[in-house]
Coordinates of N, CA and C and ligand atoms in Angstrom, one line a residue:
M1 N 102.4 -61.7 110.7 CA 101.4 -61.8 111.8 C 102.0 -62.4 113.1
S2 N 102.0 -61.6 114.2 CA 102.6 -62.2 115.4 C 101.6 -63.1 116.1
N3 N 102.0 -63.9 117.1 CA 101.1 -64.8 117.8 C 100.0 -64.1 118.5
N4 N 100.2 -62.8 118.8 CA 99.2 -62.1 119.5 C 98.1 -61.5 118.6
D5 N 98.3 -61.5 117.3 CA 97.3 -60.9 116.4 C 96.3 -62.0 116.1
V6 N 95.0 -61.6 116.3 CA 93.9 -62.4 116.0 C 93.3 -62.0 114.6
L7 N 93.4 -60.7 114.4 CA 92.9 -60.2 113.1 C 93.8 -59.1 112.6
K8 N 94.3 -59.3 111.4 CA 95.2 -58.2 110.9 C 94.6 -57.7 109.6
V9 N 94.4 -56.4 109.6 CA 93.8 -55.7 108.4 C 94.8 -54.7 107.9
E10 N 95.3 -54.8 106.7 CA 96.3 -53.8 106.2 C 95.9 -53.2 104.9
K11 N 95.8 -51.9 104.9 CA 95.6 -51.1 103.7 C 94.3 -51.6 103.0
L12 N 93.3 -51.8 103.8 CA 92.0 -52.3 103.2 C 91.2 -51.2 102.4
V13 N 90.9 -51.6 101.2 CA 90.1 -50.8 100.4 C 88.8 -51.6 99.9
V14 N 87.6 -51.0 100.1 CA 86.4 -51.6 99.6 C 85.7 -50.6 98.7
K15 N 85.4 -51.0 97.5 CA 84.7 -50.1 96.6 C 83.4 -50.8 96.2
Y16 N 82.4 -49.9 96.0 CA 81.1 -50.3 95.4 C 81.0 -49.5 94.1
G17 N 81.3 -50.0 93.0 CA 81.3 -49.3 91.8 C 82.2 -48.0 91.9
E18 N 81.7 -46.9 91.7 CA 82.4 -45.6 91.8 C 82.8 -45.2 93.2
K19 N 81.9 -45.7 94.1 CA 82.0 -45.3 95.5 C 83.1 -46.1 96.3
T20 N 84.1 -45.4 96.9 CA 85.1 -46.1 97.7 C 84.6 -45.9 99.2
A21 N 84.2 -47.0 99.8 CA 83.6 -47.0 101.1 C 84.7 -47.1 102.2
V22 N 85.8 -47.8 101.9 CA 86.9 -48.0 102.8 C 88.2 -47.6 102.1
K23 N 88.9 -46.7 102.7 CA 90.0 -46.0 101.9 C 91.4 -46.4 102.5
G24 N 91.7 -47.6 102.6 CA 93.1 -48.0 102.9 C 93.3 -48.1 104.4
I25 N 92.4 -48.6 105.2 CA 92.5 -48.7 106.6 C 93.3 -49.9 107.1
S26 N 94.1 -49.7 108.2 CA 94.9 -50.8 108.8 C 94.6 -50.8 110.3
F27 N 94.4 -52.0 110.8 CA 94.3 -52.1 112.3 C 94.6 -53.6 112.6
T28 N 94.8 -53.9 113.9 CA 95.0 -55.2 114.3 C 94.2 -55.5 115.6
V29 N 93.5 -56.6 115.6 CA 92.8 -57.0 116.9 C 93.7 -58.0 117.5
N30 N 94.1 -57.7 118.8 CA 95.0 -58.6 119.5 C 94.3 -59.7 120.3
N31 N 95.0 -60.7 120.6 CA 94.4 -61.8 121.4 C 93.8 -61.2 122.7
G32 N 92.6 -61.5 123.1 CA 92.0 -61.1 124.4 C 91.6 -59.7 124.4
E33 N 91.3 -59.1 123.3 CA 90.8 -57.7 123.4 C 89.5 -57.5 122.6
V34 N 88.8 -56.4 123.0 CA 87.7 -56.0 122.3 C 88.1 -54.7 121.6
Y35 N 88.2 -54.8 120.2 CA 88.6 -53.7 119.4 C 87.4 -53.1 118.8
C36 N 87.2 -51.8 119.0 CA 86.0 -51.2 118.5 C 86.2 -50.2 117.3
L37 N 85.5 -50.4 116.2 CA 85.4 -49.5 115.2 C 84.3 -48.5 115.5
L38 N 84.6 -47.3 115.8 CA 83.7 -46.3 116.2 C 83.6 -45.2 115.2
G39 N 82.4 -45.0 114.7 CA 82.2 -43.9 113.6 C 80.8 -43.8 113.3
P40 N 80.5 -42.6 112.6 CA 79.1 -42.3 112.3 C 78.5 -43.3 111.2
N41 N 77.2 -43.2 110.9 CA 76.6 -43.9 109.8 C 77.3 -43.6 108.5
G42 N 77.6 -44.7 107.8 CA 78.2 -44.5 106.5 C 79.7 -44.4 106.5
A43 N 80.3 -44.6 107.7 CA 81.8 -44.4 107.9 C 82.6 -45.5 107.2
G44 N 82.0 -46.7 107.1 CA 82.7 -47.9 106.5 C 82.9 -49.0 107.5
K45 N 82.2 -49.0 108.6 CA 82.3 -50.1 109.6 C 81.8 -51.4 109.1
T46 N 80.6 -51.4 108.6 CA 80.0 -52.6 108.0 C 80.8 -53.2 106.8
S47 N 81.2 -52.3 106.0 CA 82.0 -52.7 104.8 C 83.3 -53.4 105.3
T48 N 83.9 -52.8 106.3 CA 85.2 -53.4 106.8 C 84.9 -54.8 107.3
I49 N 83.8 -55.0 108.1 CA 83.4 -56.3 108.7 C 83.0 -57.3 107.5
K50 N 82.3 -56.8 106.5 CA 82.0 -57.6 105.4 C 83.2 -58.1 104.7
A51 N 84.3 -57.2 104.6 CA 85.5 -57.7 103.9 C 86.2 -58.8 104.8
V52 N 86.2 -58.6 106.1 CA 86.8 -59.6 107.0 C 86.0 -61.0 106.8
L53 N 84.8 -60.9 106.5 CA 84.0 -62.1 106.3 C 84.1 -62.6 104.8
G54 N 84.7 -61.9 104.0 CA 84.9 -62.3 102.6 C 83.6 -62.1 101.8
L55 N 82.7 -61.2 102.3 CA 81.4 -61.0 101.6 C 81.5 -59.9 100.6
V56 N 82.5 -59.1 100.6 CA 82.7 -58.1 99.5 C 84.1 -58.2 99.0
K57 N 84.2 -57.8 97.7 CA 85.6 -57.7 97.1 C 86.4 -56.6 97.8
Y58 N 87.7 -56.9 98.0 CA 88.5 -55.9 98.7 C 89.9 -55.9 98.1
E59 N 90.6 -54.8 98.4 CA 92.1 -54.7 98.1 C 92.7 -54.6 99.4
G60 N 94.0 -55.1 99.5 CA 94.7 -55.0 100.8 C 94.9 -56.4 101.4
L61 N 95.3 -56.4 102.6 CA 95.6 -57.7 103.3 C 94.7 -58.0 104.5
I62 N 94.1 -59.1 104.5 CA 93.3 -59.5 105.7 C 93.8 -60.9 106.2
D63 N 94.2 -61.0 107.4 CA 94.6 -62.3 108.0 C 93.8 -62.6 109.2
V64 N 93.0 -63.7 109.2 CA 92.1 -64.0 110.3 C 92.7 -65.2 111.1
L65 N 93.0 -65.0 112.3 CA 93.5 -66.0 113.3 C 94.8 -66.7 112.8
G66 N 95.5 -66.0 112.0 CA 96.8 -66.6 111.4 C 96.5 -67.7 110.4
L67 N 95.3 -67.8 110.0 CA 94.9 -68.9 109.1 C 94.8 -68.4 107.6
G68 N 95.0 -67.1 107.5 CA 94.9 -66.6 106.1 C 93.7 -65.7 105.8
P69 N 93.5 -65.4 104.6 CA 92.4 -64.5 104.2 C 91.0 -65.2 104.5
P70 N 89.9 -64.4 104.4 CA 88.6 -65.0 104.7 C 88.4 -66.2 103.7
S71 N 87.9 -67.3 104.3 CA 87.5 -68.4 103.5 C 86.5 -69.2 104.3
P72 N 85.7 -70.1 103.7 CA 84.8 -70.9 104.5 C 85.4 -71.6 105.7
V73 N 86.6 -72.1 105.5 CA 87.3 -72.8 106.7 C 87.6 -71.9 107.8
V74 N 88.2 -70.7 107.4 CA 88.6 -69.7 108.4 C 87.3 -69.3 109.1
M75 N 86.2 -69.1 108.4 CA 85.0 -68.6 109.0 C 84.4 -69.6 110.0
N76 N 84.8 -70.8 110.0 CA 84.3 -71.8 111.0 C 84.8 -71.4 112.4
H77 N 85.8 -70.5 112.5 CA 86.3 -70.1 113.8 C 85.9 -68.7 114.2
V78 N 84.9 -68.2 113.4 CA 84.5 -66.8 113.6 C 83.0 -66.8 113.8
G79 N 82.5 -65.9 114.7 CA 81.1 -65.8 114.9 C 80.7 -64.3 114.6
V80 N 79.6 -64.1 113.9 CA 79.3 -62.8 113.4 C 77.8 -62.4 113.8
V81 N 77.6 -61.2 114.2 CA 76.3 -60.7 114.4 C 76.1 -59.5 113.4
M82 N 75.3 -59.8 112.4 CA 74.9 -58.7 111.5 C 73.4 -58.9 111.3
E83 N 72.8 -58.5 110.3 CA 71.4 -58.7 110.1 C 71.1 -60.2 109.8
T84 N 70.0 -60.8 110.3 CA 69.7 -62.2 109.9 C 69.4 -62.2 108.4
P85 N 70.0 -63.0 107.7 CA 69.8 -63.0 106.2 C 68.3 -63.3 106.0
A86 N 67.7 -62.4 105.2 CA 66.2 -62.4 105.0 C 65.8 -63.8 104.4
V87 N 66.7 -64.3 103.6 CA 66.3 -65.6 102.9 C 66.0 -66.7 103.9
L88 N 66.6 -66.6 105.1 CA 66.4 -67.7 106.0 C 65.2 -67.4 107.0
E89 N 64.5 -66.3 106.8 CA 63.5 -66.0 107.8 C 62.3 -66.9 107.8
A90 N 62.2 -67.7 106.8 CA 61.1 -68.7 106.8 C 61.3 -69.8 107.7
L91 N 62.6 -70.0 108.1 CA 62.9 -71.1 109.0 C 62.5 -70.7 110.4
T92 N 62.2 -71.8 111.3 CA 62.0 -71.5 112.7 C 63.3 -71.3 113.3
V93 N 63.3 -70.8 114.5 CA 64.6 -70.5 115.3 C 65.4 -71.8 115.3
K94 N 64.7 -72.9 115.7 CA 65.4 -74.2 115.8 C 66.0 -74.7 114.5
E95 N 65.1 -74.6 113.4 CA 65.6 -75.0 112.1 C 66.8 -74.2 111.7
F96 N 66.7 -72.9 111.9 CA 67.8 -72.0 111.5 C 69.1 -72.3 112.2
L97 N 69.1 -72.6 113.6 CA 70.3 -72.9 114.3 C 70.8 -74.3 113.9
E98 N 69.9 -75.2 113.7 CA 70.4 -76.5 113.2 C 71.0 -76.5 111.8
F99 N 70.4 -75.6 111.0 CA 70.9 -75.5 109.6 C 72.4 -74.9 109.7
L100 N 72.6 -73.9 110.6 CA 73.9 -73.3 110.7 C 74.9 -74.4 111.2
G101 N 74.4 -75.2 112.2 CA 75.2 -76.2 112.8 C 75.7 -77.2 111.7
S102 N 74.7 -77.5 110.8 CA 75.1 -78.5 109.8 C 76.1 -77.9 108.8
V103 N 75.9 -76.6 108.5 CA 76.9 -76.0 107.6 C 78.3 -76.0 108.2
R104 N 78.3 -75.7 109.5 CA 79.6 -75.6 110.1 C 80.2 -76.9 110.5
G105 N 79.3 -77.9 110.6 CA 79.8 -79.3 111.0 C 79.9 -79.4 112.5
T106 N 79.4 -78.4 113.3 CA 79.4 -78.6 114.8 C 78.1 -78.1 115.3
F107 N 77.5 -78.9 116.2 CA 76.3 -78.5 116.8 C 76.3 -79.0 118.3
N108 N 76.5 -78.1 119.2 CA 76.6 -78.5 120.6 C 75.2 -78.1 121.2
A109 N 74.3 -79.1 121.3 CA 72.9 -78.9 121.7 C 72.8 -78.3 123.1
R110 N 73.7 -78.7 124.0 CA 73.7 -78.1 125.3 C 74.0 -76.6 125.4
R111 N 75.0 -76.3 124.6 CA 75.4 -74.9 124.5 C 74.3 -74.0 123.9
V112 N 73.7 -74.5 122.8 CA 72.6 -73.8 122.1 C 71.5 -73.6 123.1
E113 N 71.2 -74.7 123.9 CA 70.1 -74.6 124.8 C 70.4 -73.5 125.9
A114 N 71.6 -73.5 126.4 CA 72.0 -72.6 127.4 C 71.9 -71.1 126.9
L115 N 72.3 -70.9 125.6 CA 72.2 -69.6 125.1 C 70.8 -69.2 124.9
L116 N 69.9 -70.1 124.4 CA 68.5 -69.8 124.2 C 67.9 -69.4 125.5
E117 N 68.3 -70.1 126.6 CA 67.8 -69.9 127.9 C 68.2 -68.5 128.4
A118 N 69.5 -68.2 128.2 CA 70.1 -66.9 128.7 C 69.3 -65.7 128.0
F119 N 69.0 -65.9 126.7 CA 68.3 -64.8 126.0 C 66.8 -64.9 126.0
E120 N 66.3 -65.8 126.8 CA 64.8 -66.0 127.0 C 64.2 -66.2 125.6
L121 N 64.7 -67.2 124.9 CA 64.2 -67.5 123.5 C 63.5 -68.8 123.5
K122 N 63.5 -69.5 124.6 CA 63.1 -70.9 124.5 C 61.6 -71.1 124.1
D123 N 60.8 -70.1 124.4 CA 59.4 -70.2 124.0 C 59.2 -70.0 122.5
Y124 N 60.3 -69.5 121.8 CA 60.2 -69.2 120.4 C 60.9 -70.1 119.5
I125 N 61.3 -71.3 120.0 CA 62.2 -72.1 119.1 C 61.4 -72.6 117.9
N126 N 60.1 -72.8 118.0 CA 59.4 -73.3 116.8 C 58.7 -72.1 116.1
T127 N 59.1 -70.9 116.4 CA 58.5 -69.7 115.7 C 59.3 -69.4 114.5
P128 N 58.7 -69.1 113.3 CA 59.5 -68.7 112.2 C 60.2 -67.4 112.5
I129 N 61.4 -67.2 112.1 CA 62.2 -66.0 112.4 C 61.5 -64.8 111.9
A130 N 60.8 -64.9 110.8 CA 60.1 -63.7 110.2 C 59.1 -63.2 111.1
A131 N 58.5 -64.0 112.0 CA 57.5 -63.6 112.9 C 58.0 -63.0 114.2
L132 N 59.3 -63.0 114.4 CA 59.9 -62.5 115.7 C 60.0 -61.0 115.7
S133 N 60.0 -60.4 116.9 CA 60.3 -59.0 117.0 C 61.7 -58.7 116.6
A134 N 62.0 -57.4 116.3 CA 63.4 -57.1 115.9 C 64.4 -57.5 117.0
G135 N 64.0 -57.3 118.3 CA 64.9 -57.6 119.4 C 65.1 -59.1 119.5
N136 N 64.1 -59.9 119.3 CA 64.3 -61.4 119.3 C 65.1 -61.9 118.1
K137 N 64.9 -61.2 117.0 CA 65.7 -61.6 115.8 C 67.2 -61.3 116.1
Q138 N 67.4 -60.2 116.8 CA 68.8 -59.8 117.1 C 69.4 -60.8 118.1
K139 N 68.6 -61.3 119.0 CA 69.0 -62.3 120.0 C 69.3 -63.6 119.3
V140 N 68.5 -64.0 118.3 CA 68.8 -65.2 117.6 C 70.1 -65.1 116.8
A141 N 70.3 -63.9 116.3 CA 71.6 -63.7 115.5 C 72.8 -63.9 116.5
I142 N 72.6 -63.4 117.7 CA 73.7 -63.5 118.7 C 73.9 -64.9 119.1
V143 N 72.8 -65.7 119.3 CA 73.0 -67.1 119.7 C 73.7 -67.8 118.5
A144 N 73.3 -67.5 117.3 CA 74.0 -68.1 116.1 C 75.4 -67.8 116.0
A145 N 75.8 -66.6 116.5 CA 77.2 -66.2 116.4 C 78.1 -66.9 117.5
L146 N 77.4 -67.3 118.6 CA 78.1 -67.8 119.7 C 78.1 -69.3 119.8
M147 N 77.2 -70.0 119.1 CA 76.9 -71.4 119.4 C 78.1 -72.3 119.1
H148 N 79.0 -71.9 118.2 CA 80.1 -72.8 117.9 C 81.4 -72.4 118.6
E149 N 81.2 -71.6 119.6 CA 82.4 -71.1 120.4 C 83.5 -70.6 119.6
P150 N 83.3 -69.6 118.7 CA 84.3 -69.1 117.9 C 85.4 -68.4 118.7
R151 N 86.6 -68.3 118.2 CA 87.7 -67.6 118.8 C 87.6 -66.1 118.6
L152 N 87.0 -65.7 117.4 CA 86.9 -64.3 117.1 C 85.4 -64.0 116.8
L153 N 84.9 -63.0 117.5 CA 83.5 -62.5 117.3 C 83.6 -61.2 116.5
L154 N 82.8 -61.1 115.5 CA 82.6 -59.8 114.8 C 81.2 -59.3 115.1
L155 N 81.1 -58.2 115.9 CA 79.8 -57.8 116.4 C 79.5 -56.4 115.8
D156 N 78.7 -56.3 114.8 CA 78.4 -55.1 114.1 C 77.1 -54.5 114.7
E157 N 77.3 -53.4 115.5 CA 76.2 -52.7 116.3 C 75.3 -53.8 117.0
P158 N 75.9 -54.6 117.8 CA 75.2 -55.8 118.3 C 74.1 -55.4 119.3
F159 N 74.1 -54.2 119.9 CA 73.1 -53.8 120.9 C 71.8 -53.3 120.2
N160 N 71.8 -53.1 118.9 CA 70.6 -52.7 118.2 C 69.4 -53.5 118.6
F161 N 68.3 -52.9 118.8 CA 67.0 -53.5 119.1 C 67.0 -54.2 120.5
L162 N 68.1 -54.4 121.2 CA 68.0 -55.2 122.4 C 67.5 -54.4 123.6
D163 N 66.7 -55.0 124.5 CA 66.3 -54.4 125.7 C 67.5 -54.4 126.7
V164 N 67.3 -53.6 127.8 CA 68.3 -53.4 128.8 C 68.9 -54.7 129.3
K165 N 68.0 -55.7 129.6 CA 68.4 -57.0 130.1 C 69.3 -57.7 129.1
S166 N 68.9 -57.7 127.9 CA 69.6 -58.5 126.9 C 71.0 -57.8 126.6
V167 N 71.0 -56.5 126.7 CA 72.3 -55.8 126.6 C 73.3 -56.3 127.7
R168 N 72.7 -56.4 128.9 CA 73.5 -56.8 130.0 C 74.0 -58.2 129.8
I169 N 73.1 -59.1 129.4 CA 73.5 -60.5 129.1 C 74.6 -60.6 128.1
L170 N 74.4 -59.8 127.0 CA 75.5 -59.8 125.9 C 76.8 -59.3 126.4
K171 N 76.7 -58.3 127.2 CA 78.0 -57.7 127.8 C 78.7 -58.8 128.6
E172 N 77.9 -59.5 129.4 CA 78.5 -60.6 130.3 C 79.1 -61.7 129.4
I173 N 78.4 -62.0 128.3 CA 78.9 -63.1 127.4 C 80.2 -62.6 126.7
M174 N 80.2 -61.3 126.4 CA 81.4 -60.8 125.7 C 82.6 -60.9 126.7
Q175 N 82.3 -60.5 128.0 CA 83.4 -60.6 129.0 C 83.9 -62.0 129.2
R176 N 83.0 -63.0 129.2 CA 83.4 -64.4 129.4 C 84.2 -64.9 128.2
H177 N 83.8 -64.4 127.0 CA 84.5 -64.8 125.8 C 85.9 -64.3 125.8
I178 N 86.1 -63.1 126.3 CA 87.5 -62.5 126.4 C 88.3 -63.3 127.5
E179 N 87.6 -63.5 128.6 CA 88.3 -64.2 129.7 C 88.8 -65.6 129.3
S180 N 88.0 -66.2 128.4 CA 88.4 -67.6 128.0 C 89.3 -67.5 126.7
G181 N 89.9 -66.4 126.5 CA 90.9 -66.3 125.4 C 90.5 -65.9 124.1
G182 N 89.2 -65.5 123.9 CA 88.7 -65.0 122.7 C 88.9 -63.6 122.4
S183 N 88.6 -63.1 121.2 CA 88.7 -61.7 120.9 C 87.5 -61.2 120.1
I184 N 87.3 -59.9 120.1 CA 86.1 -59.3 119.5 C 86.5 -58.1 118.7
L185 N 85.9 -58.0 117.5 CA 85.9 -56.8 116.7 C 84.4 -56.3 116.8
F186 N 84.3 -55.1 117.3 CA 83.0 -54.5 117.7 C 82.8 -53.3 116.9
S187 N 81.6 -53.0 116.4 CA 81.3 -51.7 115.8 C 80.1 -51.0 116.4
T188 N 80.3 -49.7 116.6 CA 79.2 -48.9 117.1 C 79.4 -47.4 116.6
H189 N 78.3 -46.6 116.7 CA 78.4 -45.2 116.4 C 78.3 -44.4 117.7
I190 N 78.2 -45.1 118.8 CA 78.0 -44.4 120.1 C 79.3 -44.5 120.9
M191 N 79.8 -43.3 121.2 CA 81.1 -43.2 121.9 C 81.0 -43.9 123.3
E192 N 79.9 -43.7 124.0 CA 79.7 -44.2 125.4 C 79.7 -45.7 125.4
V193 N 79.1 -46.3 124.3 CA 79.1 -47.8 124.2 C 80.6 -48.3 124.0
A194 N 81.3 -47.6 123.1 CA 82.6 -48.0 122.8 C 83.5 -47.9 124.1
E195 N 83.3 -46.8 124.8 CA 84.1 -46.7 126.0 C 83.9 -47.7 127.0
R196 N 82.6 -48.2 127.1 CA 82.3 -49.1 128.2 C 82.7 -50.5 127.9
V197 N 82.7 -50.9 126.6 CA 82.9 -52.3 126.3 C 84.2 -52.7 125.6
C198 N 85.0 -51.6 125.2 CA 86.1 -51.9 124.4 C 87.4 -51.6 125.1
S199 N 88.5 -52.4 124.7 CA 89.8 -52.1 125.3 C 90.5 -51.1 124.4
R200 N 90.3 -51.1 123.1 CA 90.9 -50.2 122.2 C 89.8 -49.7 121.2
I201 N 90.0 -48.5 120.7 CA 89.0 -47.9 119.8 C 89.7 -47.4 118.6
G202 N 89.2 -47.7 117.4 CA 89.7 -47.0 116.2 C 88.6 -46.2 115.7
I203 N 88.8 -44.9 115.5 CA 87.8 -44.0 115.0 C 87.8 -44.0 113.5
I204 N 86.7 -44.3 112.9 CA 86.6 -44.4 111.5 C 85.6 -43.4 111.0
N205 N 86.0 -42.6 110.0 CA 85.2 -41.6 109.4 C 85.4 -41.5 107.9
D206 N 84.4 -41.6 107.1 CA 84.5 -41.5 105.6 C 85.5 -42.5 105.1
G207 N 85.5 -43.7 105.6 CA 86.4 -44.8 105.1 C 87.9 -44.7 105.5
V208 N 88.1 -43.7 106.5 CA 89.5 -43.6 106.9 C 89.6 -43.8 108.4
L209 N 90.7 -44.5 108.9 CA 90.9 -44.7 110.3 C 91.6 -43.4 110.8
V210 N 90.9 -42.6 111.5 CA 91.4 -41.2 111.9 C 92.4 -41.3 113.0
T211 N 92.1 -42.1 114.0 CA 93.0 -42.3 115.2 C 92.6 -43.6 115.9
E212 N 93.5 -44.0 116.8 CA 93.3 -45.3 117.4 C 93.9 -45.1 118.8
G213 N 93.3 -45.8 119.8 CA 93.9 -45.7 121.2 C 92.9 -46.3 122.2
T214 N 93.4 -46.2 123.5 CA 92.5 -46.7 124.6 C 91.3 -45.8 124.7
P215 N 90.3 -46.3 125.3 CA 89.1 -45.4 125.5 C 89.5 -44.1 126.2
G216 N 90.4 -44.1 127.2 CA 90.8 -42.9 127.9 C 91.4 -41.9 127.0
R217 N 92.3 -42.4 126.1 CA 93.0 -41.5 125.2 C 92.0 -40.9 124.2
I218 N 91.1 -41.8 123.7 CA 90.2 -41.3 122.7 C 89.3 -40.2 123.3
K219 N 88.9 -40.5 124.5 CA 88.0 -39.5 125.2 C 88.7 -38.2 125.3
E220 N 90.0 -38.2 125.7 CA 90.8 -37.0 125.8 C 90.8 -36.2 124.4
E221 N 91.0 -37.0 123.3 CA 91.0 -36.3 122.0 C 89.6 -35.7 121.7
A222 N 88.6 -36.5 122.1 CA 87.2 -36.0 121.8 C 86.9 -34.7 122.6
N223 N 87.4 -34.8 123.9 CA 87.2 -33.6 124.7 C 87.9 -32.4 124.2
A224 N 89.1 -32.6 123.6 CA 89.9 -31.5 123.1 C 89.3 -31.0 121.8
G225 N 88.3 -31.7 121.2 CA 87.6 -31.2 120.1 C 88.2 -31.7 118.7
T226 N 89.2 -32.4 118.8 CA 89.9 -32.8 117.5 C 89.2 -33.9 116.8
L227 N 88.2 -34.5 117.4 CA 87.5 -35.6 116.7 C 86.1 -35.2 116.2
E228 N 85.9 -33.9 116.4 CA 84.5 -33.4 116.1 C 83.9 -33.9 114.8
D229 N 84.6 -33.8 113.8 CA 84.1 -34.2 112.5 C 83.5 -35.6 112.4
A230 N 84.2 -36.5 113.2 CA 83.8 -37.9 113.1 C 82.4 -38.2 113.8
F231 N 82.0 -37.2 114.6 CA 80.8 -37.5 115.3 C 79.6 -36.6 115.0
L232 N 79.8 -35.7 114.1 CA 78.7 -34.8 113.7 C 77.7 -35.5 112.8
Ligands
ATP1 P1 76.0 -47.8 109.0 O1 76.2 -47.7 110.5 O2 75.1 -46.7 108.5 O3 75.8 -49.2 108.5 P2 78.8 -48.0 108.3 O4 79.9 -47.3 109.0 O5 78.6 -49.4 108.6 O6 77.4 -47.3 108.5 P3 78.9 -48.9 105.6 O7 77.6 -49.6 105.6 O8 80.2 -49.7 105.5 O9 79.1 -47.8 106.8 O10 78.9 -47.9 104.3 C1 80.0 -47.1 103.9 C2 79.6 -46.3 102.7 O11 79.4 -47.3 101.6 C3 78.3 -45.6 102.8 O12 78.4 -44.4 102.1 C4 77.3 -46.5 102.1 O13 76.3 -45.7 101.5 C5 78.2 -47.2 101.0 N1 77.7 -48.5 100.7 C6 77.5 -49.5 101.6 N2 77.1 -50.6 100.9 C7 76.9 -50.3 99.6 C8 76.5 -51.0 98.4 N3 76.2 -52.2 98.5 N4 76.5 -50.3 97.3 C9 76.9 -49.0 97.2 N5 77.3 -48.3 98.3 C10 77.3 -48.9 99.5

């Protein structure tokens, strides 16, 4: 792993019983970049991110931030936006964020407050997460991912459920995260989103990384028709 690598994934395989969801993919997220896994539903994006989090069994090599494979200690330096775990939905927004802070051992009240303010969640801090709209739940997940200032963000379809204003705020936050030396692994099934927010794109289809490159190069390939299968 070179100093520039923030996340290294090599020959990753994820299986669910008979089903092989990820079939030996390799990619690297460099320091200061937004790397996008772009592919249709079922391509293996979430399974890849779950492997990086150590949430599913995998074969192959994963190194996070040069600290080694996924582990609770390594995960203290990572922020993730996936679905809010249903089991925690009985907690209020405040309780949920405080709980996460206690698990991680860091809670910066001022940063949490600023994030809640940015996403217009302050009126909801005493509301049980279960009672929030899908968009507000997604915003709480984003605050939870950012509150401990992780170096690496894993954002799995993070714009889901968000209104236009929240998408803009998240884009700004992503930009600031990169400018301050952080990195992002991002997933989406929408080419235009990948082009707008990512520095490099890896096209994933049926568990295989089909091609990789800058948005410009990927767009050329798409226009030439060679990526058709990945987007049908
Ligand atoms: P989506 O955007 O729909 O979530 P994805 O690219 O994130 O798609 P994955 O969720 O990683 O794809 O799924 C990859 C494949 O693995 C799919 O065929 C999916 O049905 C299958 N899969 C995912 N989770 C499981 C599971 N727990 N058990 C069995 N199969 C699974």
